[in-house]
Phi, psi and omega in degrees: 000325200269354160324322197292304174327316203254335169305297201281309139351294181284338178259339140347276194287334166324294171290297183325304168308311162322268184338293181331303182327322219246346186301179173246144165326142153353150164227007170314144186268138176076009175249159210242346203263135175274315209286347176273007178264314209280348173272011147301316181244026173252345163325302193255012163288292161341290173327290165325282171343270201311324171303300233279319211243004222268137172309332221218164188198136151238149191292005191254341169287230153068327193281302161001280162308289162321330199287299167296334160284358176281337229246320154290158199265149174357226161113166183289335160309333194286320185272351156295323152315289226285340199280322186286353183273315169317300206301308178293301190336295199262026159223015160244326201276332195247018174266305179023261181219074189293004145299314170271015178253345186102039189241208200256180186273335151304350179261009172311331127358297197309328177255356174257347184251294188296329154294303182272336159269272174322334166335276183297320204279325190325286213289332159315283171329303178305306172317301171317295169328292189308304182310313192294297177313329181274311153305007170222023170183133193245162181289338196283338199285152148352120176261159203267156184078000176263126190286192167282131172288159180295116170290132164012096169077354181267155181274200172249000000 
């Protein structure tokens, strides 16, 4: 346990410098103040950070995350939020305890394979994807089909 504490701990700030880099700007309409756009995106950089790295998660953590990347213009975070959210939904909501909810005794599977196995590599998998999307593309970058500007005083 306390390895995971200390993993998790470390990966925190880790995706937190990644995010920042990589989120997109706001996409609210009518605000003039940069610095309340730019606390958009250290809002869901945090958010982000913490889910992502966080040892123990419900899919109901998550409102978290959304609440703040709704506040940025679009981006592929938004469908890696959407795949970790799916994922804990459907191995925490209809898994919970299917003995103590009253469900038949086939559906133990849900918890013994999709809660303890498929889960974890699922929501791994996802953490990599996040890692990646952030470290290799920034908001910043060149949007495709557009050519490169020209320097200075130089011709077209």
């Amino acid at each position: 346990r306390s390895g995971v504490r200390l993993g998790s701990g470390l990966l925190t700030p880790a995706l937190l410098v990644l995010l920042l880099r990589a989120l997109p700007r706001p996409h609210v309409g009518g605000l003039a103040d940069p610095v309340g756009d730019e606390t958009f995106r250290v809002a869901a950089a945090l958010a982000l950070a913490w889910l992502f790295a966080a040892p123990y998660a419900l899919p109901w953590y998550d409102g978290l995350g959304w609440a703040t990347i709704a506040l940025l213009a679009w981006s592929r975070f938004d469908g890696l939020l959407l795949v970790r959210t799916g994922v804990l939904a459907l191995a925490y909501l209809p898994a919970r305890d299917p003995r103590n909810a009253g469900l038949p005794h086939d559906l133990d599977w849900l918890v013994t394979v999709v809660r303890a196995q498929v889960t974890p590599w699922a929501l791994t998998l996802t953490l990599i994807a996040l890692i990646a999307a952030a470290a290799r593309w920034s908001p910043r970058a060149q949007a495709p089909g557009c050519s490169p500007r020209a320097p200075a005083g130089s011709p077209r």
